[in-house]
Structure formats: C-alpha cells, structure tokens
Amino acid sequence: MTLTLRKKRILMVSGIVLGIGIAATLILTAFEKNLLYFYSPTQVRDGEAPQSRAFRVGGLVVDGSVQRDPESLRVSFDLTDTANTVSVQYDGILPDLFREGQGIVANGKLDDNGVFQAAQVLAKHDENYMPPEVADALNSANAAEMFKNSGHAGP
Amino acid sequence: MYKWIHQFGSPKYFYDVSFRVSFWCGVVCVIFLLAGLYGGLVLAPADYQQGDSFRIIYIHVPSAWMSMFVYMVMAVSGGISLIWRIKVNEVIARSAAPLGASFTFLALATGSLWGKPMWGAWWVWDARLTSELILLFLYLGYMALVSAFEDRRTGARAGAILALVGVVNIPIIHYSVEWWNTLHQGPTVTKFSSPSIHTSMLIPLLLMWIGFMCYFFSVLMIRARAEILEYEANASWVRDLVNQSAKRRSI
C-alpha cells in the first residue's frame, strides 16, 4: 500500500497528538497523588497523608469551632469534610474569606497529639457568584425548608 | 464551501478580505467591551462573599478562555499548514502566538491580584495555576522557535509541531479543577448544569467575552496582513500593491 504525501502528513499530525495524549495520560495517572493540592480530613485520619513532613489539608471550617486567643493572633478551629474532622492551630493573619462554613486549605504538619499545626491558611473560594440579597433569600428558603422538614408545628 | 476555503487560502484574497474582517471585528469589539465594562463595573451587584473584588472576573475569565481558544486556533492552523502547506495558515498560527501569550499573562496576573486578598497568597502551585503557567511557556517557546529559523516556512513547520505537542495541555487546564483537589475553584459557566453565577453578573461577562473574541480576530487580521506582505514580498501582487501606493503618493 502506498500513501500519498498528504495522507502521510495527516497520519503524522494525528500520530503526534494521539501519542502525546496517551503519554500525558499515563504520566498524570502515575503522578496522581503528587498533583493533589490538599488532603481531606478523611485521608488524614486514614493515614494517607505524610506523617513526618508538611502537607496541606482542606475542608470546611466547622460552625462554632473557631476560638481566637485575645492576647495574640493564635486561632484554633476544626476542619471537616462532613465525614471526619481535623483540629487546626494557626498563628497568623487569616485571609478575607476565612469564616465559619467556608472552605479553606491549611499548610503545615500534624503534631504528636494529632492536631494540625498550620504555617499558612488559604481560603478556597467556591464557584458561586450572587448578589447578597439572593444569598439571603436562598438562606431563608433553606432555613424554611429545614424547619418544615424538622416537623415542628411552629416557633 | 470548498471553493471558499480555497479562495481564503490564496494570500492575495486573504489580504483583501482580512481588512474588512479586521475593521468590523474592531467596531463590534469596542461596542461590546464598553457595554461589558459598564455592565460589569457599574450595573452588576457586589458579590455576597467577595464584595467588589469579584469584578476582576470580567477581565480574568475572558482572558483565561481566550488563552485556551487562541492556542487551539494556533494548533489547528499549524496542523492544517503541516498537512496542506497553506501559507495563510502558517501566517495565522504565528500571528496568533503573541496574542495568546498576552491573554495568558493577563489571566495569570489578574488571578494573582485577586488571589492575594481572597486566598491569602499571590501564587500557589495547584494544578490549574501550574498548567496555565505551562501554557504561557508554550506560547513563548513557540515564538522563540519560529523566529529562530532563517527561512520562514521551515520555522512555521517546526512551530506547528511544537503547537500540536502542546495541545495536550488544553484539556488538562480545563479539567484540572475537576480531576484534582485544587485551590482554584471549579467551573462556574462552562459546565453542563446551569451556570452558578447570577444572571445580572453573567450577562456582562458574556459581553466581555464577545468583546475579547472580536479584539482577538481584529488584531489577528492586522498582524496577519503585515506578516503576509513579508511572506509574499517577491510576489507580483505585492509589487503591484507597492507600486500603486507609491504612484498615489507621488501625485
């Protein structure tokens, strides 16, 4: 079978794209763990996170868990992925978006008591954008829904 | 259709048509950018979490979309030029590269400005940011490679191969936020379910995107016209063009 020059070139071009694509897929699958930007509290509890060196843990700040030391910048809070929780201690300035219920990523080490000593705390923003009024309306709608489902007859 | 493609492949025809494309894209670009900026900076409400800082998405998101779109234009055009050896495609690929690099830089820079107050860091090495940085290096590498050759056509061919190799990075950038845990948030608009952005904020974003698109095509055509004159410097139609304008000037 003889190929025309043009067909050869088409084969070459699709060969490059396909070959690099397969190679990249293999490499990325092999390095999957190293590409994770942070571990979840469940992964930390299961011992998947490194024990001796620094790593990042990400989750939602548990409502009511934030405790600030009035004398210094020390703050402690719990991080959850709704299944498991990790306690975090941090000494430094928190980003604007840090608040209870917000997703954050902390960089640091586990100490001997299983408390995560953070050297850096980053806020993770979610993909939702809305005006404050809409957020309020959504919140009160959710609250009403939960109230209805909880089976109370009235306030 | 086929005839039209063939016509467009002729440098002279391309040179004639591209002027009108450039002009009208430029007009539409100005209208949409003004409307989008007014809508985004004045009419759109502040965000419930980020306040006014979120308004950087009106530059950041269209730039990031364009950085990937321009790369696809460059790679597809490069692929076509490798197979069919069409000069116009070589010209389009090499004219698109600096524009794509600028969009990538803009996306990285605006993201960094937003990241410091919102995340608490100018830069993090998560999968989205890193793959976008690789895209910038691909553009710069392409530009350096193409200009390293004395002969334009050899340079364009070498560049096209590099562009095709780099295509693999585009789906990685897009899906990085879904495949891996990243600090960068997931997609807001480009996903199958309805966008998770309020309509009053989405409309200016789409206007800005159309404006960016038209800006790209307008400037691409201007760059490609200049490039094609250099490519075809010895062709008779370019000489006629030069002689005509010289005559007009002498009158």
CSV table of C-alpha atoms in Angstrom, one decimal:
chain,number,residue,atom,x,y,z
A,1,MET,CA,0.0,0.0,0.0
A,2,THR,CA,1.4,3.4,-0.9
A,3,LEU,CA,0.4,6.5,0.8
A,4,THR,CA,0.2,9.9,-0.8
A,5,LEU,CA,2.3,12.6,0.8
A,6,ARG,CA,-0.7,14.3,2.2
A,7,LYS,CA,-2.0,11.2,3.8
A,8,LYS,CA,1.4,10.6,5.4
A,9,ARG,CA,1.3,14.1,6.8
A,10,ILE,CA,-2.2,13.6,8.2
A,11,LEU,CA,-1.0,10.4,9.8
A,12,MET,CA,2.0,12.2,11.3
A,13,VAL,CA,-0.1,15.0,12.7
A,14,SER,CA,-2.7,12.7,14.3
A,15,GLY,CA,0.1,10.5,15.5
A,16,ILE,CA,1.8,13.4,17.3
A,17,VAL,CA,-1.5,14.5,19.0
A,18,LEU,CA,-2.5,10.9,19.9
A,19,GLY,CA,0.9,9.8,21.1
A,20,ILE,CA,1.4,12.8,23.3
A,21,GLY,CA,-2.1,12.5,24.6
A,22,ILE,CA,-1.6,8.9,25.7
A,23,ALA,CA,1.8,9.7,27.2
A,24,ALA,CA,0.4,12.6,29.2
A,25,THR,CA,-2.5,10.4,30.4
A,26,LEU,CA,-0.1,7.8,31.7
A,27,ILE,CA,2.2,10.3,33.3
A,28,LEU,CA,-0.7,12.1,35.0
A,29,THR,CA,-2.2,8.8,36.3
A,30,ALA,CA,1.2,7.8,37.6
A,31,PHE,CA,1.7,11.1,39.5
A,32,GLU,CA,-1.9,11.4,40.6
A,33,LYS,CA,-1.1,11.6,44.3
A,34,ASN,CA,1.5,14.3,43.8
A,35,LEU,CA,-0.9,16.5,41.9
A,36,LEU,CA,-3.4,16.7,44.8
A,37,TYR,CA,-3.1,20.2,46.2
A,38,PHE,CA,-4.5,19.1,49.6
A,39,TYR,CA,-5.7,16.1,51.6
A,40,SER,CA,-9.2,15.7,53.1
A,41,PRO,CA,-9.7,15.1,56.8
A,42,THR,CA,-10.7,11.5,56.0
A,43,GLN,CA,-7.5,10.9,54.1
A,44,VAL,CA,-5.6,12.3,57.1
A,45,ARG,CA,-7.4,10.0,59.5
A,46,ASP,CA,-6.8,7.0,57.3
A,47,GLY,CA,-3.0,7.8,57.4
A,48,GLU,CA,-2.8,8.6,53.7
A,49,ALA,CA,-1.2,12.0,54.4
A,50,PRO,CA,2.5,12.1,55.1
A,51,GLN,CA,3.3,11.9,58.8
A,52,SER,CA,6.8,13.4,59.1
A,53,ARG,CA,6.7,16.2,56.5
A,54,ALA,CA,4.5,19.2,55.8
A,55,PHE,CA,1.4,18.7,53.7
A,56,ARG,CA,-1.9,20.6,53.1
A,57,VAL,CA,-5.3,19.7,54.5
A,58,GLY,CA,-8.5,21.1,53.1
A,59,GLY,CA,-12.1,21.2,54.3
A,60,LEU,CA,-14.9,23.4,55.7
A,61,VAL,CA,-14.5,25.3,58.9
A,62,VAL,CA,-16.9,23.8,61.4
A,63,ASP,CA,-19.6,26.2,62.7
A,64,GLY,CA,-18.8,27.4,66.2
A,65,SER,CA,-15.4,25.8,66.3
A,66,VAL,CA,-13.3,29.0,65.8
A,67,GLN,CA,-11.5,30.1,69.0
A,68,ARG,CA,-9.3,33.2,69.0
A,69,ASP,CA,-6.7,33.9,71.7
A,70,PRO,CA,-7.5,37.5,72.7
A,71,GLU,CA,-3.8,38.2,73.5
A,72,SER,CA,-2.2,37.1,70.2
A,73,LEU,CA,-3.1,36.1,66.6
A,74,ARG,CA,-3.4,32.4,67.7
A,75,VAL,CA,-6.5,30.8,66.4
A,76,SER,CA,-7.8,27.3,66.5
A,77,PHE,CA,-10.6,25.7,64.6
A,78,ASP,CA,-11.9,22.4,63.3
A,79,LEU,CA,-11.9,21.4,59.6
A,80,THR,CA,-14.4,18.9,58.3
A,81,ASP,CA,-15.2,17.1,55.0
A,82,THR,CA,-18.6,16.2,56.6
A,83,ALA,CA,-17.3,12.7,57.4
A,84,ASN,CA,-14.3,13.4,59.6
A,85,THR,CA,-12.7,16.3,61.4
A,86,VAL,CA,-9.2,17.6,61.9
A,87,SER,CA,-8.3,20.2,64.6
A,88,VAL,CA,-6.1,23.0,63.3
A,89,GLN,CA,-4.0,25.6,65.2
A,90,TYR,CA,-2.6,28.6,63.4
A,91,ASP,CA,-0.7,31.7,64.4
A,92,GLY,CA,-1.0,34.5,61.8
A,93,ILE,CA,-3.3,36.6,59.7
A,94,LEU,CA,-6.3,34.9,58.1
A,95,PRO,CA,-7.4,35.7,54.6
A,96,ASP,CA,-10.6,37.8,53.9
A,97,LEU,CA,-12.7,34.9,53.0
A,98,PHE,CA,-12.0,32.9,56.2
A,99,ARG,CA,-15.2,32.3,58.1
A,100,GLU,CA,-17.2,29.5,59.6
A,101,GLY,CA,-18.7,27.2,57.0
A,102,GLN,CA,-16.1,28.4,54.4
A,103,GLY,CA,-13.7,26.1,52.6
A,104,ILE,CA,-10.1,26.6,53.5
A,105,VAL,CA,-6.7,24.9,52.8
A,106,ALA,CA,-4.1,24.8,55.6
A,107,ASN,CA,-0.4,24.0,55.1
A,108,GLY,CA,1.5,22.5,58.0
A,109,LYS,CA,2.3,19.4,60.0
A,110,LEU,CA,0.5,17.0,62.3
A,111,ASP,CA,1.9,17.2,65.9
A,112,ASP,CA,2.1,14.2,68.3
A,113,ASN,CA,-1.4,14.9,69.6
A,114,GLY,CA,-2.9,14.7,66.1
A,115,VAL,CA,-3.5,18.4,66.0
A,116,PHE,CA,-2.6,20.1,62.7
A,117,GLN,CA,-0.1,22.9,63.3
A,118,ALA,CA,-0.7,25.3,60.3
A,119,ALA,CA,2.1,27.5,58.9
A,120,GLN,CA,-0.2,29.0,56.3
A,121,VAL,CA,-4.0,29.2,55.9
A,122,LEU,CA,-5.6,29.9,52.4
A,123,ALA,CA,-9.3,30.4,51.7
A,124,LYS,CA,-10.8,28.3,49.0
A,125,HIS,CA,-13.4,30.2,47.1
A,126,ASP,CA,-16.3,28.2,45.6
A,127,GLU,CA,-17.7,28.7,42.1
A,128,ASN,CA,-20.9,30.5,43.2
A,129,TYR,CA,-21.4,34.2,42.4
A,130,MET,CA,-24.5,36.1,43.5
A,131,PRO,CA,-25.7,39.4,44.9
A,132,PRO,CA,-26.1,39.5,48.8
A,133,GLU,CA,-29.9,39.7,48.5
A,134,VAL,CA,-30.1,36.5,46.5
A,135,ALA,CA,-27.8,34.8,49.1
A,136,ASP,CA,-30.1,36.0,51.9
A,137,ALA,CA,-33.2,34.8,50.0
A,138,LEU,CA,-31.5,31.4,49.4
A,139,ASN,CA,-30.5,31.1,53.1
A,140,SER,CA,-34.0,31.9,54.4
A,141,ALA,CA,-35.5,29.5,51.8
A,142,ASN,CA,-33.2,26.8,53.1
A,143,ALA,CA,-34.0,27.6,56.7
A,144,ALA,CA,-37.7,27.4,56.0
A,145,GLU,CA,-37.2,24.1,54.2
A,146,MET,CA,-35.2,22.7,57.1
A,147,PHE,CA,-37.8,24.0,59.6
A,148,LYS,CA,-40.6,22.3,57.6
A,149,ASN,CA,-38.7,19.0,57.4
A,150,SER,CA,-37.9,19.0,61.1
A,151,GLY,CA,-41.6,18.5,61.8
A,152,HIS,CA,-42.1,21.4,64.3
A,153,ALA,CA,-45.6,22.8,64.4
A,154,GLY,CA,-44.5,26.4,65.0
A,155,PRO,CA,-41.8,28.6,66.6
B,1,MET,CA,-17.8,25.8,0.8
B,2,TYR,CA,-14.7,24.1,-0.6
B,3,LYS,CA,-14.2,26.8,-3.1
B,4,TRP,CA,-14.5,29.4,-0.4
B,5,ILE,CA,-11.8,27.6,1.6
B,6,HIS,CA,-9.6,27.5,-1.4
B,7,GLN,CA,-10.1,31.2,-2.0
B,8,PHE,CA,-9.2,32.0,1.6
B,9,GLY,CA,-6.0,30.1,1.2
B,10,SER,CA,-4.8,32.5,-1.5
B,11,PRO,CA,-2.6,35.1,0.1
B,12,LYS,CA,-3.9,37.9,-2.1
B,13,TYR,CA,-7.6,37.1,-1.5
B,14,PHE,CA,-6.9,36.8,2.2
B,15,TYR,CA,-5.1,40.2,2.2
B,16,ASP,CA,-8.1,41.8,0.6
B,17,VAL,CA,-10.8,40.2,2.8
B,18,SER,CA,-8.9,40.5,6.1
B,19,PHE,CA,-9.1,44.3,6.0
B,20,ARG,CA,-12.9,44.2,6.2
B,21,VAL,CA,-12.9,41.4,8.8
B,22,SER,CA,-10.4,43.4,10.9
B,23,PHE,CA,-12.4,46.6,10.7
B,24,TRP,CA,-15.8,45.2,11.5
B,25,CYS,CA,-14.5,43.0,14.4
B,26,GLY,CA,-12.8,46.1,15.7
B,27,VAL,CA,-16.1,48.0,15.7
B,28,VAL,CA,-18.0,45.2,17.4
B,29,CYS,CA,-15.2,44.8,19.9
B,30,VAL,CA,-15.3,48.4,21.0
B,31,ILE,CA,-19.2,48.3,21.4
B,32,PHE,CA,-19.1,45.1,23.4
B,33,LEU,CA,-16.2,46.0,25.6
B,34,LEU,CA,-17.8,49.3,26.6
B,35,ALA,CA,-21.1,47.6,27.3
B,36,GLY,CA,-19.5,44.8,29.2
B,37,LEU,CA,-17.3,47.1,31.3
B,38,TYR,CA,-20.3,49.3,32.1
B,39,GLY,CA,-22.4,46.3,33.0
B,40,GLY,CA,-19.7,44.6,35.0
B,41,LEU,CA,-18.2,47.6,36.9
B,42,VAL,CA,-21.4,49.7,37.4
B,43,LEU,CA,-24.6,47.7,36.9
B,44,ALA,CA,-23.7,44.3,38.3
B,45,PRO,CA,-24.3,43.9,42.1
B,46,ALA,CA,-21.4,43.2,44.5
B,47,ASP,CA,-20.9,39.5,45.4
B,48,TYR,CA,-22.3,38.2,48.7
B,49,GLN,CA,-18.9,36.9,49.8
B,50,GLN,CA,-16.2,38.8,48.0
B,51,GLY,CA,-17.9,42.2,47.7
B,52,ASP,CA,-16.5,44.3,44.8
B,53,SER,CA,-13.3,42.3,44.4
B,54,PHE,CA,-15.2,39.7,42.3
B,55,ARG,CA,-15.4,42.2,39.5
B,56,ILE,CA,-11.9,41.1,38.3
B,57,ILE,CA,-13.6,38.1,36.7
B,58,TYR,CA,-14.7,40.5,33.9
B,59,ILE,CA,-11.1,40.5,32.8
B,60,HIS,CA,-9.7,37.3,34.3
B,61,VAL,CA,-12.3,34.8,33.0
B,62,PRO,CA,-12.4,36.1,29.3
B,63,SER,CA,-8.6,36.2,29.3
B,64,ALA,CA,-8.3,32.7,30.5
B,65,TRP,CA,-10.9,31.4,28.0
B,66,MET,CA,-9.1,33.3,25.2
B,67,SER,CA,-5.7,31.9,26.3
B,68,MET,CA,-7.0,28.4,25.5
B,69,PHE,CA,-9.1,29.4,22.5
B,70,VAL,CA,-6.1,31.2,20.8
B,71,TYR,CA,-3.9,28.1,21.4
B,72,MET,CA,-6.5,25.9,19.6
B,73,VAL,CA,-6.6,28.4,16.7
B,74,MET,CA,-2.8,28.3,16.6
B,75,ALA,CA,-2.5,24.5,16.8
B,76,VAL,CA,-5.3,23.7,14.3
B,77,SER,CA,-3.9,26.3,11.9
B,78,GLY,CA,-0.5,24.8,12.4
B,79,GLY,CA,-1.8,21.3,11.8
B,80,ILE,CA,-3.5,22.4,8.5
B,81,SER,CA,-0.3,24.1,7.4
B,82,LEU,CA,1.7,20.9,8.1
B,83,ILE,CA,-0.7,18.8,6.0
B,84,TRP,CA,-1.7,21.1,3.1
B,85,ARG,CA,1.2,23.6,3.3
B,86,ILE,CA,-1.1,26.6,3.1
B,87,LYS,CA,0.8,29.8,3.6
B,88,VAL,CA,-2.2,31.7,5.1
B,89,ASN,CA,-2.4,29.1,7.9
B,90,GLU,CA,1.3,29.4,8.7
B,91,VAL,CA,0.8,33.2,8.9
B,92,ILE,CA,-2.3,32.9,11.1
B,93,ALA,CA,-0.5,30.5,13.5
B,94,ARG,CA,2.5,32.7,14.0
B,95,SER,CA,0.4,35.9,14.3
B,96,ALA,CA,-1.8,34.4,16.9
B,97,ALA,CA,1.0,33.4,19.3
B,98,PRO,CA,1.9,36.8,20.8
B,99,LEU,CA,-1.8,37.5,21.3
B,100,GLY,CA,-2.3,34.2,23.1
B,101,ALA,CA,0.7,34.8,25.3
B,102,SER,CA,-0.7,38.2,26.2
B,103,PHE,CA,-4.1,36.7,27.2
B,104,THR,CA,-2.3,34.0,29.2
B,105,PHE,CA,-0.2,36.6,31.0
B,106,LEU,CA,-3.3,38.8,31.7
B,107,ALA,CA,-5.2,35.8,33.1
B,108,LEU,CA,-2.2,34.9,35.4
B,109,ALA,CA,-1.6,38.5,36.5
B,110,THR,CA,-5.3,39.3,37.3
B,111,GLY,CA,-5.7,35.9,39.1
B,112,SER,CA,-2.7,36.7,41.2
B,113,LEU,CA,-4.0,40.2,42.1
B,114,TRP,CA,-7.3,38.6,43.2
B,115,GLY,CA,-5.6,35.6,44.9
B,116,LYS,CA,-3.7,37.7,47.5
B,117,PRO,CA,-6.8,39.2,49.2
B,118,MET,CA,-9.2,36.3,48.7
B,119,TRP,CA,-7.0,33.2,49.1
B,120,GLY,CA,-4.2,34.8,51.1
B,121,ALA,CA,-1.5,34.0,48.5
B,122,TRP,CA,-0.3,35.6,45.3
B,123,TRP,CA,0.6,32.2,43.8
B,124,VAL,CA,0.1,28.5,44.7
B,125,TRP,CA,1.3,25.5,42.8
B,126,ASP,CA,-2.0,23.9,42.3
B,127,ALA,CA,-2.9,22.0,39.1
B,128,ARG,CA,-4.9,24.9,37.5
B,129,LEU,CA,-2.3,27.6,38.0
B,130,THR,CA,0.6,25.4,37.1
B,131,SER,CA,-0.9,24.2,33.8
B,132,GLU,CA,-1.8,27.8,32.9
B,133,LEU,CA,1.8,28.8,33.5
B,134,ILE,CA,3.0,25.9,31.3
B,135,LEU,CA,0.6,27.4,28.6
B,136,LEU,CA,2.5,30.7,28.8
B,137,PHE,CA,5.8,28.9,28.4
B,138,LEU,CA,4.4,27.0,25.4
B,139,TYR,CA,3.5,30.3,23.7
B,140,LEU,CA,6.9,31.8,24.5
B,141,GLY,CA,8.7,28.7,23.3
B,142,TYR,CA,6.6,28.7,20.1
B,143,MET,CA,7.5,32.3,19.4
B,144,ALA,CA,11.2,31.7,20.1
B,145,LEU,CA,11.3,28.5,18.0
B,146,VAL,CA,9.5,30.1,15.0
B,147,SER,CA,11.8,33.1,14.9
B,148,ALA,CA,15.0,31.0,15.3
B,149,PHE,CA,14.8,29.9,11.6
B,150,GLU,CA,16.2,32.0,8.8
B,151,ASP,CA,13.6,30.5,6.5
B,152,ARG,CA,10.0,31.5,7.4
B,153,ARG,CA,8.4,28.3,6.1
B,154,THR,CA,10.8,26.0,7.9
B,155,GLY,CA,10.2,28.0,11.1
B,156,ALA,CA,6.5,27.8,10.7
B,157,ARG,CA,6.7,24.0,10.3
B,158,ALA,CA,8.8,23.5,13.4
B,159,GLY,CA,6.5,25.7,15.3
B,160,ALA,CA,3.4,23.8,14.2
B,161,ILE,CA,4.8,20.6,15.5
B,162,LEU,CA,5.5,22.2,18.9
B,163,ALA,CA,2.0,23.7,18.9
B,164,LEU,CA,0.5,20.2,18.2
B,165,VAL,CA,2.6,18.7,21.0
B,166,GLY,CA,1.3,21.3,23.4
B,167,VAL,CA,-2.4,20.7,22.6
B,168,VAL,CA,-2.5,18.1,25.3
B,169,ASN,CA,-2.2,20.9,27.9
B,170,ILE,CA,-5.5,22.4,26.9
B,171,PRO,CA,-7.9,19.7,28.3
B,172,ILE,CA,-5.6,19.4,31.3
B,173,ILE,CA,-6.1,23.1,32.1
B,174,HIS,CA,-9.8,22.9,31.6
B,175,TYR,CA,-10.4,19.7,33.7
B,176,SER,CA,-7.6,20.3,36.3
B,177,VAL,CA,-10.1,21.7,38.8
B,178,GLU,CA,-12.3,18.6,38.4
B,179,TRP,CA,-9.6,15.9,38.3
B,180,TRP,CA,-7.6,17.0,41.3
B,181,ASN,CA,-8.1,18.9,44.5
B,182,THR,CA,-7.1,22.5,43.6
B,183,LEU,CA,-7.2,25.8,45.4
B,184,HIS,CA,-8.7,27.3,42.3
B,185,GLN,CA,-12.5,27.0,42.2
B,186,GLY,CA,-14.4,24.7,39.8
B,187,PRO,CA,-16.0,25.9,36.6
B,188,THR,CA,-18.8,28.4,37.0
B,189,VAL,CA,-20.1,28.9,33.5
B,190,THR,CA,-18.5,26.2,31.3
B,191,LYS,CA,-20.3,23.1,32.7
B,192,PHE,CA,-23.3,21.1,31.8
B,193,SER,CA,-25.7,22.2,34.6
B,194,SER,CA,-26.8,25.8,34.6
B,195,PRO,CA,-24.1,28.4,35.5
B,196,SER,CA,-23.6,29.1,39.2
B,197,ILE,CA,-23.5,32.8,38.7
B,198,HIS,CA,-26.4,35.2,39.0
B,199,THR,CA,-27.8,36.4,35.6
B,200,SER,CA,-27.1,40.0,36.4
B,201,MET,CA,-23.4,39.1,36.8
B,202,LEU,CA,-23.3,36.6,33.9
B,203,ILE,CA,-24.5,38.9,31.1
B,204,PRO,CA,-21.7,41.5,31.4
B,205,LEU,CA,-19.2,38.5,31.5
B,206,LEU,CA,-20.6,37.2,28.2
B,207,LEU,CA,-20.5,40.7,26.7
B,208,MET,CA,-16.8,40.9,27.7
B,209,TRP,CA,-16.1,37.5,26.2
B,210,ILE,CA,-17.6,38.6,22.8
B,211,GLY,CA,-15.6,41.8,23.0
B,212,PHE,CA,-12.4,39.8,23.7
B,213,MET,CA,-13.1,37.4,20.8
B,214,CYS,CA,-13.6,40.3,18.4
B,215,TYR,CA,-10.5,42.1,19.7
B,216,PHE,CA,-8.5,38.9,19.0
B,217,PHE,CA,-9.8,38.5,15.5
B,218,SER,CA,-9.4,42.1,14.7
B,219,VAL,CA,-5.8,42.3,15.8
B,220,LEU,CA,-5.0,38.8,14.4
B,221,MET,CA,-6.0,40.1,11.0
B,222,ILE,CA,-3.9,43.2,11.3
B,223,ARG,CA,-0.9,41.1,12.3
B,224,ALA,CA,-1.5,38.5,9.6
B,225,ARG,CA,-1.8,41.2,6.9
B,226,ALA,CA,1.6,42.6,7.8
B,227,GLU,CA,3.1,39.1,8.0
B,228,ILE,CA,1.7,38.0,4.7
B,229,LEU,CA,3.2,41.0,2.9
B,230,GLU,CA,6.6,39.9,4.2
B,231,TYR,CA,6.0,36.3,3.2
B,232,GLU,CA,5.0,37.3,-0.3
B,233,ALA,CA,7.4,40.2,-0.7
B,234,ASN,CA,8.5,38.8,-4.1
B,235,ALA,CA,5.1,38.0,-5.4
B,236,SER,CA,3.7,40.2,-8.3
B,237,TRP,CA,0.5,41.2,-6.4
B,238,VAL,CA,2.6,42.7,-3.6
B,239,ARG,CA,4.8,44.6,-6.1
B,240,ASP,CA,1.7,45.9,-7.8
B,241,LEU,CA,0.3,47.0,-4.4
B,242,VAL,CA,3.5,48.8,-3.5
B,243,ASN,CA,3.8,50.5,-7.0
B,244,GLN,CA,0.2,51.6,-6.8
B,245,SER,CA,0.6,53.2,-3.4
B,246,ALA,CA,3.9,54.8,-4.5
B,247,LYS,CA,2.1,56.3,-7.5
B,248,ARG,CA,-0.7,57.6,-5.4
B,249,ARG,CA,1.7,59.3,-3.1
B,250,SER,CA,3.7,61.0,-5.9
B,251,ILE,CA,0.5,62.6,-7.4
